[in-house]
Amino acid sequence: MPEATLKDILSEHTKEGELYLKLPNSWVECFACGHRCKVPPDKDGICKVRFNRHGILFVPYGYVSGIAIDPIEKKPFFHAYPGSRTLSFGMLGCDYHCSFCQNWNISQSLRDLHANSSIQEIHGEEIIRLAVQNKVPIITSTYNEPLITSEWAAEVFKLAKQTGFITSYVSNGNATPEVLDYLQPWIDLYKVDLKSFHQKAYGQMGGVLQNVLDTIESLYKRGKWVEVVTLIIPGMNDSNEELTDIARFIQSISPDIPWHVTAYHQDYKMTVEDFTPVATLIRAADIGYHEGLHFVYTGNCPGLTRNYENTYCYSCNEILIERRGFQILRNRISNGTCFHCKTKIAGRWI
Ligand code: SF4
């Protein structure tokens, strides 16, 4: 008997999806992500982990590719329960194929023969039990793109809500209104990557810029706590013009949305100069503040970017949260306000 492939194994860890429509002649239309694949019988969607069998869309279910306890700052959320830990779980696959992916073993597992990943069968109840045992207040769907595995995340999050957990997504933001409606009751915090402000760059990753912009706006209007991350890649998205466009867009939704500008390091197929210079991160952060954002943070270079890891009151300029990397050194936010001038600081505070 030939050994089962990863594709075979994943096919056995599925159930019928909820985020799709049946079309004539056994086609289906999936709307878990912005690709809205119309999938003929016996074919896969672009993500390769959702597939049509005899006119039914099967979707990932009942496994994780990884599960770990992380600081919430690692996701990164800087304005949500600072200093808390989250139980993070992920599945396999992605709707993008970014050449610089820092999680490519997981995200590209069915596209790239060199990707090395495996899965562990698990029930939603076991994930909750692990979170309870480890006394974490937050459960996060991350590592792969959670939108494409939303039925599984929703199942876990429904159980999580019964037990009083906070829930979060770490996502590329290629959503649809339907998937955001579906997740609305179950999700509290949402991190979106805004990787570029040019459709050409998004096209190379397999994405659509406008979908991401719409997602950020929609999440904000839905009352979710949103933080935006831009991985700054030298030569790709580090011009003053592009950084200004990104900052202006975020500011137009709300100056209270934190913007993380994080350092790239060589990974996967992207081999441009290694590590984003610290000066570039500081320039990006300065642009964010100049465009009126209240909270801009540098990432992936702890201790190297002056005070750009800290939270300051945008009204009186007092230091509110002092950080180094994922560590909270001091937190002076009191009842969601600046301890000094009482200005309300946007976020979800303990
Ligand atoms: S999740 Fe996205 S990529 Fe995957 S099948 Fe659905 S629409 Fe296509």
Coordinates of C-alpha atoms and ligand atoms in Angstrom, one line a residue:
M1 CA 0.0 0.0 0.0
P2 CA 1.5 3.4 -0.9
E3 CA 2.0 5.7 2.1
A4 CA -0.7 8.2 2.6
T5 CA 0.2 11.7 1.4
L6 CA -0.4 14.9 3.5
K7 CA -3.2 15.6 1.0
D8 CA -4.8 12.2 1.8
I9 CA -4.4 12.8 5.6
L10 CA -6.0 16.3 5.3
S11 CA -8.9 15.0 3.2
E12 CA -9.8 12.7 6.1
H13 CA -9.9 15.6 8.5
T14 CA -12.7 17.6 7.0
K15 CA -16.4 18.1 7.3
E16 CA -19.0 19.9 5.1
G17 CA -18.4 23.6 5.1
E18 CA -20.9 26.3 6.0
L19 CA -19.4 29.2 4.1
Y20 CA -20.5 28.1 0.6
L21 CA -23.3 27.9 -2.0
K22 CA -24.3 25.0 -4.1
L23 CA -24.3 25.9 -7.8
P24 CA -25.7 24.0 -10.8
N25 CA -23.9 20.9 -12.2
S26 CA -22.4 20.1 -8.8
W27 CA -20.2 23.2 -8.7
V28 CA -19.8 25.2 -5.4
E29 CA -18.9 28.8 -4.6
C30 CA -16.9 29.3 -1.4
F31 CA -16.9 32.7 0.4
A32 CA -14.7 31.9 3.3
C33 CA -12.1 34.3 1.8
G34 CA -12.1 37.1 -0.8
H35 CA -11.1 34.7 -3.7
R36 CA -14.7 33.5 -3.8
C37 CA -13.6 30.4 -5.7
K38 CA -16.1 28.7 -7.9
V39 CA -15.0 25.1 -7.6
P40 CA -15.9 22.4 -10.1
P41 CA -16.6 18.8 -9.0
D42 CA -13.5 17.0 -7.7
K43 CA -11.3 20.1 -7.6
D44 CA -9.8 22.2 -4.9
G45 CA -10.1 25.9 -4.1
I46 CA -7.1 28.2 -4.5
C47 CA -6.2 27.5 -0.8
K48 CA -6.1 23.7 -1.7
V49 CA -7.5 22.8 1.8
R50 CA -11.2 23.3 0.8
F51 CA -12.4 21.0 -2.0
N52 CA -15.5 20.0 -3.9
R53 CA -16.6 16.3 -3.7
H54 CA -19.8 15.5 -5.5
G55 CA -21.2 19.0 -5.1
I56 CA -20.3 19.4 -1.4
L57 CA -17.6 21.7 -0.2
F58 CA -15.4 19.9 2.4
V59 CA -13.4 22.1 4.8
P60 CA -10.6 21.5 7.3
Y61 CA -11.8 20.0 10.6
G62 CA -10.6 18.3 13.8
Y63 CA -6.8 18.9 13.8
V64 CA -4.1 21.4 14.5
S65 CA -0.7 21.9 12.9
G66 CA 0.6 23.5 16.0
I67 CA -0.6 24.6 19.4
A68 CA 1.3 26.8 21.8
I69 CA 1.1 29.4 24.6
D70 CA 2.3 32.8 23.5
P71 CA 2.3 36.3 25.0
I72 CA -0.5 38.3 23.4
E73 CA 2.1 40.9 22.4
K74 CA 3.6 38.3 20.0
K75 CA 0.4 38.2 17.8
P76 CA 0.9 41.3 18.0
F77 CA -1.8 42.9 20.0
F78 CA -0.4 45.8 22.1
H79 CA -3.8 47.3 23.2
A80 CA -5.6 44.1 24.2
Y81 CA -5.0 42.7 27.7
P82 CA -1.3 43.6 27.9
G83 CA 0.9 41.0 29.6
S84 CA -1.7 38.2 29.1
R85 CA -0.9 34.9 27.5
T86 CA -2.9 33.3 24.7
L87 CA -3.4 29.7 23.6
S88 CA -2.6 29.8 19.9
F89 CA -3.6 27.1 17.4
G90 CA -3.3 26.8 13.6
M91 CA -4.2 24.4 10.8
L92 CA -2.6 24.2 7.3
G93 CA -2.8 26.2 4.1
C94 CA -3.2 29.8 2.9
D95 CA -5.1 31.7 0.2
Y96 CA -1.9 33.7 -0.5
H97 CA 1.6 32.5 -1.6
C98 CA 3.8 35.3 -0.4
S99 CA 7.5 34.8 -1.3
F100 CA 8.5 36.2 2.1
C101 CA 6.2 34.1 4.2
Q102 CA 7.7 33.5 7.6
N103 CA 5.4 30.5 8.3
W104 CA 5.7 28.9 4.9
N105 CA 6.1 25.3 6.2
I106 CA 2.5 25.6 7.4
S107 CA 0.9 28.0 4.9
Q108 CA 2.3 26.4 1.7
S109 CA 2.2 22.8 2.9
L110 CA 0.0 21.6 0.0
R111 CA 1.7 23.8 -2.7
D112 CA 5.4 23.4 -2.0
L113 CA 7.0 19.9 -1.8
H114 CA 9.7 21.4 0.4
A115 CA 7.3 22.4 3.1
N116 CA 7.6 20.1 6.1
S117 CA 4.5 20.0 8.2
S118 CA 2.3 17.5 10.0
I119 CA -1.0 17.5 11.9
Q120 CA -2.3 16.4 15.3
E121 CA -5.9 15.2 15.7
I122 CA -7.7 17.1 18.3
H123 CA -11.3 18.0 19.5
G124 CA -12.4 21.5 20.2
E125 CA -13.0 20.5 23.8
E126 CA -9.3 19.5 24.2
I127 CA -8.2 23.0 23.0
I128 CA -10.5 24.6 25.6
R129 CA -9.2 22.2 28.3
L130 CA -5.6 23.1 27.5
A131 CA -6.5 26.8 27.7
V132 CA -8.2 26.2 31.1
Q133 CA -5.3 24.1 32.4
N134 CA -2.8 26.8 31.4
K135 CA -4.9 29.6 32.8
V136 CA -4.8 31.8 29.7
P137 CA -7.7 34.2 29.1
I138 CA -7.4 34.3 25.3
I139 CA -7.6 31.7 22.4
T140 CA -6.2 32.6 19.0
S141 CA -6.5 31.1 15.6
T142 CA -3.1 31.8 13.9
Y143 CA -0.1 30.3 12.1
N144 CA -2.0 29.5 8.9
E145 CA -4.6 31.9 7.4
P146 CA -7.6 31.4 9.8
L147 CA -10.2 32.7 7.3
I148 CA -9.9 29.6 5.2
T149 CA -10.4 27.4 8.2
S150 CA -13.2 29.5 9.8
E151 CA -15.7 26.7 10.4
W152 CA -13.1 25.0 12.7
A153 CA -12.2 28.3 14.4
A154 CA -15.9 29.1 14.9
E155 CA -16.5 25.7 16.5
V156 CA -13.6 26.2 18.9
F157 CA -14.6 29.8 19.6
K158 CA -18.2 28.8 20.4
L159 CA -16.9 26.5 23.1
A160 CA -14.5 29.2 24.2
K161 CA -17.2 31.7 24.6
Q162 CA -19.2 29.3 26.8
T163 CA -16.2 29.2 29.1
G164 CA -15.7 33.0 29.1
F165 CA -12.6 33.2 26.9
I166 CA -11.6 36.1 24.7
T167 CA -10.9 35.1 21.1
S168 CA -8.8 36.4 18.3
Y169 CA -7.7 36.0 14.6
V170 CA -4.3 36.7 13.2
S171 CA -5.1 37.1 9.5
N172 CA -4.1 38.5 6.1
G173 CA -7.5 40.3 6.0
N174 CA -8.7 38.8 2.7
A175 CA -12.2 38.4 4.0
T176 CA -15.7 38.7 2.7
P177 CA -18.7 40.3 4.4
E178 CA -20.2 36.8 4.7
V179 CA -17.3 35.3 6.7
L180 CA -17.2 38.4 8.9
D181 CA -20.9 38.0 9.6
Y182 CA -20.3 34.4 10.4
L183 CA -17.5 35.2 12.8
Q184 CA -19.2 38.2 14.3
P185 CA -20.6 36.6 17.5
W186 CA -17.5 34.6 18.2
I187 CA -14.5 36.9 17.7
D188 CA -13.2 39.8 19.8
L189 CA -9.7 40.8 18.5
Y190 CA -8.5 40.8 14.9
K191 CA -5.0 41.5 13.6
V192 CA -4.8 42.3 9.9
D193 CA -1.7 42.4 7.8
L194 CA -1.6 45.3 5.4
K195 CA 1.3 44.2 3.4
S196 CA 1.4 46.9 0.7
F197 CA -0.6 49.8 -0.7
H198 CA -0.2 48.6 -4.3
Q199 CA -2.3 46.1 -6.0
K200 CA 0.7 45.0 -8.1
A201 CA 2.4 43.7 -5.0
Y202 CA -0.8 42.1 -3.7
G203 CA -1.2 40.4 -7.1
Q204 CA 2.2 38.8 -6.7
M205 CA 1.2 37.4 -3.3
G206 CA -2.1 36.1 -4.7
G207 CA -4.2 38.8 -3.0
V208 CA -6.4 41.8 -3.6
L209 CA -5.6 45.0 -1.8
Q210 CA -9.2 46.4 -1.8
N211 CA -10.4 43.3 0.1
V212 CA -8.0 44.0 2.9
L213 CA -8.9 47.6 3.1
D214 CA -12.6 46.7 3.2
T215 CA -11.9 44.1 5.9
I216 CA -10.1 46.7 8.2
E217 CA -12.9 49.2 7.8
S218 CA -15.6 46.5 8.3
L219 CA -14.0 45.1 11.4
Y220 CA -13.7 48.6 12.9
K221 CA -17.4 49.3 12.2
R222 CA -18.4 46.0 13.7
G223 CA -16.8 47.0 17.0
K224 CA -13.9 44.5 16.9
W225 CA -10.6 45.4 18.3
V226 CA -8.3 45.8 15.3
E227 CA -4.5 46.2 15.1
V228 CA -2.7 46.5 11.7
V229 CA 0.7 45.1 10.9
T230 CA 3.0 46.0 7.9
L231 CA 6.1 43.9 7.5
I232 CA 8.5 46.4 6.0
I233 CA 10.5 44.8 3.2
P234 CA 13.3 46.8 1.7
G235 CA 12.6 47.8 -1.9
M236 CA 9.0 46.4 -1.7
N237 CA 7.0 48.7 0.6
D238 CA 9.5 51.0 2.3
S239 CA 9.1 54.2 0.3
N240 CA 7.9 57.3 2.0
E241 CA 5.0 57.5 -0.4
E242 CA 3.7 54.0 0.3
L243 CA 4.2 54.2 4.0
T244 CA 2.3 57.5 4.0
D245 CA -0.5 56.0 2.0
I246 CA -0.9 53.1 4.5
A247 CA -0.8 55.5 7.5
R248 CA -3.3 57.8 5.9
F249 CA -5.6 54.9 5.2
I250 CA -5.5 53.6 8.8
Q251 CA -6.0 57.2 10.1
S252 CA -9.0 57.6 7.9
I253 CA -10.7 54.7 9.6
S254 CA -9.5 55.7 13.1
P255 CA -6.4 57.2 14.5
D256 CA -6.8 54.8 17.5
I257 CA -6.0 51.7 15.4
P258 CA -2.5 50.7 16.4
W259 CA -0.1 50.3 13.4
H260 CA 2.9 47.9 13.8
V261 CA 5.8 48.4 11.4
T262 CA 7.9 45.2 11.8
A263 CA 11.3 44.1 10.6
Y264 CA 11.6 41.6 7.8
H265 CA 14.2 38.8 7.8
Q266 CA 15.1 36.6 4.9
D267 CA 12.8 33.7 4.6
Y268 CA 11.3 31.3 2.0
K269 CA 11.8 32.6 -1.5
M270 CA 12.5 36.2 -0.7
T271 CA 16.3 36.8 -0.5
V272 CA 16.5 40.6 -0.7
E273 CA 18.9 42.2 1.8
D274 CA 18.4 40.7 5.2
F275 CA 16.7 42.5 8.1
T276 CA 14.9 45.8 7.6
P277 CA 17.3 48.5 8.8
V278 CA 16.3 50.0 12.1
A279 CA 16.4 53.5 10.6
T280 CA 13.7 52.3 8.1
L281 CA 11.4 51.2 11.0
I282 CA 11.9 54.5 12.8
R283 CA 11.2 56.4 9.6
A284 CA 8.0 54.4 9.1
A285 CA 6.9 55.0 12.7
D286 CA 7.6 58.7 12.3
I287 CA 5.5 58.8 9.2
G288 CA 2.6 57.1 11.1
Y289 CA 2.7 59.7 13.8
H290 CA 3.1 62.5 11.3
E291 CA -0.1 61.3 9.6
G292 CA -2.0 61.5 12.9
L293 CA -2.0 57.9 14.2
H294 CA -2.1 57.8 18.0
F295 CA -0.2 54.5 18.3
V296 CA 2.6 53.2 16.1
Y297 CA 5.0 50.5 17.1
T298 CA 8.2 48.9 15.7
G299 CA 8.5 45.2 15.8
N300 CA 11.0 42.4 15.6
C301 CA 13.9 44.5 16.9
P302 CA 13.5 44.7 20.7
G303 CA 15.4 47.5 22.3
L304 CA 16.8 49.0 19.1
T305 CA 14.3 51.6 18.1
R306 CA 14.4 54.2 20.8
N307 CA 11.0 54.4 22.4
Y308 CA 8.9 53.0 19.6
E309 CA 7.9 49.9 21.5
N310 CA 6.1 51.9 24.2
T311 CA 2.6 53.3 24.4
Y312 CA 2.4 57.1 25.1
C313 CA -0.7 59.1 25.9
Y314 CA -1.4 61.1 22.7
S315 CA -2.8 63.9 24.8
C316 CA -0.2 64.6 27.5
N317 CA 2.7 62.4 26.2
E318 CA 3.2 60.5 29.4
I319 CA 4.6 57.0 29.0
L320 CA 1.7 54.5 29.6
I321 CA 3.1 51.1 28.7
E322 CA 6.8 50.4 28.6
R323 CA 7.7 47.3 26.6
R324 CA 10.8 45.5 25.3
G325 CA 9.9 43.0 22.7
F326 CA 7.0 41.0 24.0
Q327 CA 7.7 41.9 27.6
I328 CA 5.7 44.5 29.6
L329 CA 8.0 46.4 31.9
R330 CA 5.5 48.9 33.2
N331 CA 1.7 49.5 32.6
R332 CA 0.2 52.8 33.8
I333 CA -3.1 52.6 32.1
S334 CA -5.8 52.8 34.7
N335 CA -9.4 51.9 33.9
G336 CA -8.6 52.3 30.2
T337 CA -7.4 55.9 30.7
C338 CA -4.1 57.7 31.0
F339 CA -3.1 57.6 34.7
H340 CA -2.0 61.3 34.4
C341 CA -4.6 63.3 32.3
K342 CA -7.4 60.7 32.2
T343 CA -7.6 60.6 28.4
K344 CA -9.3 57.5 27.2
I345 CA -6.9 55.1 25.6
A346 CA -8.5 52.9 22.9
G347 CA -8.1 49.2 23.5
R348 CA -9.3 46.2 25.6
W349 CA -7.9 46.6 29.0
I350 CA -7.9 44.3 32.0
Ligands
SF4_1 S1 -11.2 29.7 1.3 FE1 -10.8 31.2 -0.3 S2 -9.2 30.1 -1.5 FE2 -10.1 28.6 -0.3 S3 -11.7 27.7 -1.5 FE3 -12.7 29.3 -0.3 S4 -12.6 31.2 -1.5 FE4 -11.2 29.7 -2.4

